[in-house]
PDB file of C-alpha atoms in Angstrom:
ATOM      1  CA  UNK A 786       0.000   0.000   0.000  1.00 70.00           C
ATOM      2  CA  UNK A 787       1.687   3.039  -1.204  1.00 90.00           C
ATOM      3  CA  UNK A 788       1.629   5.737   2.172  1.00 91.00           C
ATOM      4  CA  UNK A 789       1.596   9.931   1.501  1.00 93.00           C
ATOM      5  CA  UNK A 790       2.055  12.125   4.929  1.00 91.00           C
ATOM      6  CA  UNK A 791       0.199  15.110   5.178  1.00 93.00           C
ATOM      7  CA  UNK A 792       2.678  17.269   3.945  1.00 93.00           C
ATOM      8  CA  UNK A 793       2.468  15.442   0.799  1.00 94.00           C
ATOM      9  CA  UNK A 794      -1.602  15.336   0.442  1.00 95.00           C
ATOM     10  CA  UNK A 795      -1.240  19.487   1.051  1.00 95.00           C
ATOM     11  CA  UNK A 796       0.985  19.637  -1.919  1.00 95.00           C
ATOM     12  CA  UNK A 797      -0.856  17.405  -4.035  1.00 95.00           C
ATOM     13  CA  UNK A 798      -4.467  18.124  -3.034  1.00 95.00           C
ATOM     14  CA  UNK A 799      -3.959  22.115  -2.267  1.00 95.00           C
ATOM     15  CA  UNK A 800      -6.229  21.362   1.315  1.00 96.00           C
ATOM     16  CA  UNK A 801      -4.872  22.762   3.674  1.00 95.00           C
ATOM     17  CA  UNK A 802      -3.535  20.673   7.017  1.00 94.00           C
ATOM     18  CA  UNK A 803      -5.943  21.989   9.543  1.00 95.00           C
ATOM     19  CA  UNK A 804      -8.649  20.592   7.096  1.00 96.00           C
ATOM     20  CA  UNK A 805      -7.246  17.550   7.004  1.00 95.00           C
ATOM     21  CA  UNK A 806      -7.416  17.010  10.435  1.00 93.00           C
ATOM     22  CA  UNK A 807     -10.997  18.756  10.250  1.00 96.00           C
ATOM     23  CA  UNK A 808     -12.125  16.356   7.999  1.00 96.00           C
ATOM     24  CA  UNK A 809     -10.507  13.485  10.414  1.00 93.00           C
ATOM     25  CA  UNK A 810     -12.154  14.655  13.187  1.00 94.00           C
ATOM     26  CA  UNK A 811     -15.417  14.370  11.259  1.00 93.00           C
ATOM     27  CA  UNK A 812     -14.382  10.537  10.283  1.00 92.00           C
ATOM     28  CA  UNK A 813     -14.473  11.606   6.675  1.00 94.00           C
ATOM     29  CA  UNK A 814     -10.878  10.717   6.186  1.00 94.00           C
ATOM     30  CA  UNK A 815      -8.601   8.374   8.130  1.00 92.00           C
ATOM     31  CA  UNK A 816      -4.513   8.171   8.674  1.00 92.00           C
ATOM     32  CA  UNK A 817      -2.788   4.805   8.730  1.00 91.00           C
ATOM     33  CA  UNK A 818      -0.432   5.821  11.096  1.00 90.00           C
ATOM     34  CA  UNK A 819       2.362   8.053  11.621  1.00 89.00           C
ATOM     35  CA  UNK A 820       6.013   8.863  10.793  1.00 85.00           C
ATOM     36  CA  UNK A 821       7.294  10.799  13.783  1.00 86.00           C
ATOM     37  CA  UNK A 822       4.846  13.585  14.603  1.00 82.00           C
ATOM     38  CA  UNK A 823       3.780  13.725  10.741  1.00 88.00           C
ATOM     39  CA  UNK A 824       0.253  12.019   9.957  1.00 89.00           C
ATOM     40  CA  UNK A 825       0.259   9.311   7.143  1.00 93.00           C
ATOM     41  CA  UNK A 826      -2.588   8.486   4.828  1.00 94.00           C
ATOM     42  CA  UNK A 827      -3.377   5.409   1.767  1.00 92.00           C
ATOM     43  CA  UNK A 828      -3.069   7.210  -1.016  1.00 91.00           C
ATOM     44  CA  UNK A 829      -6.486   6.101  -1.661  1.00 91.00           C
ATOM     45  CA  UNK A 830      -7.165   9.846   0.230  1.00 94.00           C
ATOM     46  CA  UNK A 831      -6.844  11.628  -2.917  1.00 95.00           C
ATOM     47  CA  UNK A 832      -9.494  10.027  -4.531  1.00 93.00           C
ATOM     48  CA  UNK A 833     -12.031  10.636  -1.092  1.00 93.00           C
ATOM     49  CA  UNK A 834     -10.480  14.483  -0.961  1.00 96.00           C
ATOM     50  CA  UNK A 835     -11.866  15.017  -4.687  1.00 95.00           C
ATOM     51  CA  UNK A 836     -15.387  13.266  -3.758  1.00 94.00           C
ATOM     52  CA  UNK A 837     -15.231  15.367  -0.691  1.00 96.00           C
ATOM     53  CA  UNK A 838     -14.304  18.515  -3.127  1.00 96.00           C
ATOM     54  CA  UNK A 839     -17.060  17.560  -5.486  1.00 94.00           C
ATOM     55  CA  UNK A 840     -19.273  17.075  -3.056  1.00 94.00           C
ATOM     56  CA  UNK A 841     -18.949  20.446  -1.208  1.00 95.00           C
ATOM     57  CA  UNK A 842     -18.782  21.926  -4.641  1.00 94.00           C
ATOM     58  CA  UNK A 843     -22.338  20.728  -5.696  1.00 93.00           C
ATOM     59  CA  UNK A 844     -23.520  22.164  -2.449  1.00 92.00           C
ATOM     60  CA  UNK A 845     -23.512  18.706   0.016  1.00 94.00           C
ATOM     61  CA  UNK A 846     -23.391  19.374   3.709  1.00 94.00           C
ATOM     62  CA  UNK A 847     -20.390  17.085   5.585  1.00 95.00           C
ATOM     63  CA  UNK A 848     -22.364  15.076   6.884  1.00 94.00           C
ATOM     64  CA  UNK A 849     -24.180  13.800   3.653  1.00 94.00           C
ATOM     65  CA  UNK A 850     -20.668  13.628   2.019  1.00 94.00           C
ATOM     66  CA  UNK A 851     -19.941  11.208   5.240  1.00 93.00           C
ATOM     67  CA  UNK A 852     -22.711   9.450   4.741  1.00 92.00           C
ATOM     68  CA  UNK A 853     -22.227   8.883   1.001  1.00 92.00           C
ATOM     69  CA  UNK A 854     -18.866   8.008   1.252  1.00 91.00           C
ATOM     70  CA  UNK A 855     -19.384   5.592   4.346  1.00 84.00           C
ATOM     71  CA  UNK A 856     -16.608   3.328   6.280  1.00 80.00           C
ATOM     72  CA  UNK A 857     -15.699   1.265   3.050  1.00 74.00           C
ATOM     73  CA  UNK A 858     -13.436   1.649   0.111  1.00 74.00           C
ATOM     74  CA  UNK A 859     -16.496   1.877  -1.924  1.00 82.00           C
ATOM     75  CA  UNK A 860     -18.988   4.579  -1.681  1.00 86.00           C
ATOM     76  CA  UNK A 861     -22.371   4.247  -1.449  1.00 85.00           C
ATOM     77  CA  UNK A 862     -23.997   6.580  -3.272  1.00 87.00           C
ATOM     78  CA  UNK A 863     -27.879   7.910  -2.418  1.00 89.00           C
ATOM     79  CA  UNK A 864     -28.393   8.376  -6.160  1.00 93.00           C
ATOM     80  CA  UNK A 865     -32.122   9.953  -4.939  1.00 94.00           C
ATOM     81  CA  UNK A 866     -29.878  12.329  -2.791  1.00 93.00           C
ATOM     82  CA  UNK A 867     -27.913  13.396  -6.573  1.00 94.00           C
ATOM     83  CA  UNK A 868     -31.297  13.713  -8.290  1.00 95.00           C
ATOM     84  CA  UNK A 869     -33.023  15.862  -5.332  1.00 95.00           C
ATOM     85  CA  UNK A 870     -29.706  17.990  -5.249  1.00 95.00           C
ATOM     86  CA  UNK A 871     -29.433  18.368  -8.943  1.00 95.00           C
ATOM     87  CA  UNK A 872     -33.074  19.874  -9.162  1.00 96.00           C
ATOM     88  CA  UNK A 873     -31.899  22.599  -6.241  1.00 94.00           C
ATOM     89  CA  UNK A 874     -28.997  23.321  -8.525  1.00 94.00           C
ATOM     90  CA  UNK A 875     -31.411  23.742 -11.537  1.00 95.00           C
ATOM     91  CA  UNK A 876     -33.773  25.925  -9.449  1.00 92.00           C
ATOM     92  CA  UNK A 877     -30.634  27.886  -8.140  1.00 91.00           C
ATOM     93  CA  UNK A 878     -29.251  28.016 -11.872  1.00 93.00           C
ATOM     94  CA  UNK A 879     -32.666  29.858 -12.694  1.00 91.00           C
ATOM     95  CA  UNK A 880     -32.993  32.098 -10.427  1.00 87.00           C
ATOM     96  CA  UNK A 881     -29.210  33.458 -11.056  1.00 90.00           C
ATOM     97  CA  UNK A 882     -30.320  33.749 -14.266  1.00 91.00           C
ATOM     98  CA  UNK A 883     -33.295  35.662 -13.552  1.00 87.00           C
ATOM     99  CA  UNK A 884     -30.911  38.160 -11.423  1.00 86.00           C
ATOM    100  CA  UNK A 885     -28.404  38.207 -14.522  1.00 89.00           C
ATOM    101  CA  UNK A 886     -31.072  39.059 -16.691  1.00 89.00           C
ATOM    102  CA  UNK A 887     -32.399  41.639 -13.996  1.00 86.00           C
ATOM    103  CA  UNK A 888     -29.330  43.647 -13.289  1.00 87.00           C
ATOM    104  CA  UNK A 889     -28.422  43.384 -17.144  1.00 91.00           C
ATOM    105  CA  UNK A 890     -31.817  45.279 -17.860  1.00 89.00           C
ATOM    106  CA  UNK A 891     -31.529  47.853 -15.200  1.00 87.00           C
ATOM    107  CA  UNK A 892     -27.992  48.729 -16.748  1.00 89.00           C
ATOM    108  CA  UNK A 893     -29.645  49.308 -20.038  1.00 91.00           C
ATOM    109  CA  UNK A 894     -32.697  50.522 -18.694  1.00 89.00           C
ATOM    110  CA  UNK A 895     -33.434  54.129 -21.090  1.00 90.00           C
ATOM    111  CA  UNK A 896     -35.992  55.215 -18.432  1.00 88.00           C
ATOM    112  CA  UNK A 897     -34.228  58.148 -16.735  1.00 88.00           C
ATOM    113  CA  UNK A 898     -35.592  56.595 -13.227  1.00 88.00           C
ATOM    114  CA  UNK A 899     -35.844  52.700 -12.672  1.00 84.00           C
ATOM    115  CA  UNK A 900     -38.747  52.613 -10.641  1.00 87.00           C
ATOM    116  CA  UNK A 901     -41.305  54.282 -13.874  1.00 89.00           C
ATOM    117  CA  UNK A 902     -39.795  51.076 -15.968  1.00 90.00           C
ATOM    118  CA  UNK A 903     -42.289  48.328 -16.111  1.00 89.00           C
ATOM    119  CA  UNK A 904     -39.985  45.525 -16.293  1.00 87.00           C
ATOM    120  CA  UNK A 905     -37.788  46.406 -13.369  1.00 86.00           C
ATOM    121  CA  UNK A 906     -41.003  47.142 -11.259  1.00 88.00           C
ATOM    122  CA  UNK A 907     -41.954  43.372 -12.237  1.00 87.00           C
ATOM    123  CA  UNK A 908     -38.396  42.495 -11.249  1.00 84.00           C
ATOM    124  CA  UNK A 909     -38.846  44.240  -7.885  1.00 85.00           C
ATOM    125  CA  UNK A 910     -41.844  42.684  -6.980  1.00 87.00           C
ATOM    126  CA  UNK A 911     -40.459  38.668  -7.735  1.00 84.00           C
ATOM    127  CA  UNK A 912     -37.743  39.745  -5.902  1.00 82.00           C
ATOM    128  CA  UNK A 913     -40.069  40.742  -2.526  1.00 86.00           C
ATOM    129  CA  UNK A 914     -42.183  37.917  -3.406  1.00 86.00           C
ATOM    130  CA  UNK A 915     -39.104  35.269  -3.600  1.00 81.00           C
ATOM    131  CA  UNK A 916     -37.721  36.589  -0.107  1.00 80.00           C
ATOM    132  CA  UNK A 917     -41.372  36.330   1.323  1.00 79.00           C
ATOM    133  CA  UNK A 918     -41.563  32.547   0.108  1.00 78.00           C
ATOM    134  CA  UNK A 919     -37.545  31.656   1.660  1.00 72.00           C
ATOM    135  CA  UNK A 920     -37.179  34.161   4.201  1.00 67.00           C
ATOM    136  CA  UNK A 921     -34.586  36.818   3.836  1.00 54.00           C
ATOM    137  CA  UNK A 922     -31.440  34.874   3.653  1.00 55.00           C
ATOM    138  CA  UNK A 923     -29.472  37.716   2.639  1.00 54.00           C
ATOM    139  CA  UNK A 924     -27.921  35.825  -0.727  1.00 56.00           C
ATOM    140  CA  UNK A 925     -30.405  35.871  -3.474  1.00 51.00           C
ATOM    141  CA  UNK A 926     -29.265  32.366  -4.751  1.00 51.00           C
ATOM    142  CA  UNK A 927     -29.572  30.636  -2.253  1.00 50.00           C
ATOM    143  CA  UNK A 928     -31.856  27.765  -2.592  1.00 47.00           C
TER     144      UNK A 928
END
């Protein structure tokens, strides 16, 4: 079994040390041991730092990423999980697209004042409606 210390999985993975041990602490990785003071991992730990990466990066809390990727070599997958997440992304997708749209209107907008333009007045109103429906999170993509 080829062994990397954590000097080594910093380098190659560009995560930083204190969230390596984060992510130990959380059981989502595991070191086989230890050469002097210096953690070492399987080098298997690349491939669960990208799932971990790709996981975060599609919007998975830690502990579904833990879940997913279990005790095992193998992960186990909720593939219903992917498909529910993947339609939050969609949603998401839309309604960045909506705000793209918006703020690409009101910086061509000819009315001399935004609030006489019809289409930003409809944009102002999904907009109060939209915060009504999720609560004002303060980040108008969030899902």
């Amino acid at each position: 079994m080829q062994e990397i210390d954590i000097g080594q999985v910093v380098r190659q993975s560009g995560v930083a040390a204190s969230t390596l041990r984060y992510y130990e602490t959380r059981g989502l990785i595991r070191p086989i041991g230890r050469n002097g003071l210096r953690r070492v991992y399987a080098a298997s730990v690349m491939q669960r730092l990208s799932l971990i990466a790709l996981g975060r990066a599609a919007g998975f809390s830690l502990e579904e990423i833990g879940a997913m990727l279990g005790e095992g070599a193998t992960p186990d997958i909720d593939r219903p999980l992917l498909l529910h997440k993947a339609d939050q992304l969609e949603r998401r997708i839309a309604r960045l697209q909506a705000l793209r749209d918006g703020l690409r209107h009101a910086a061509r907008c000819r009315h001399a004042d935004h609030l006489h333009c019809p289409t930003f007045q409809r944009l102002m109103r999904a907009a109060l409606r939209r915060q009504g429906r999720q609560g004002d999170t303060g980040n108008p993509a969030s899902p």
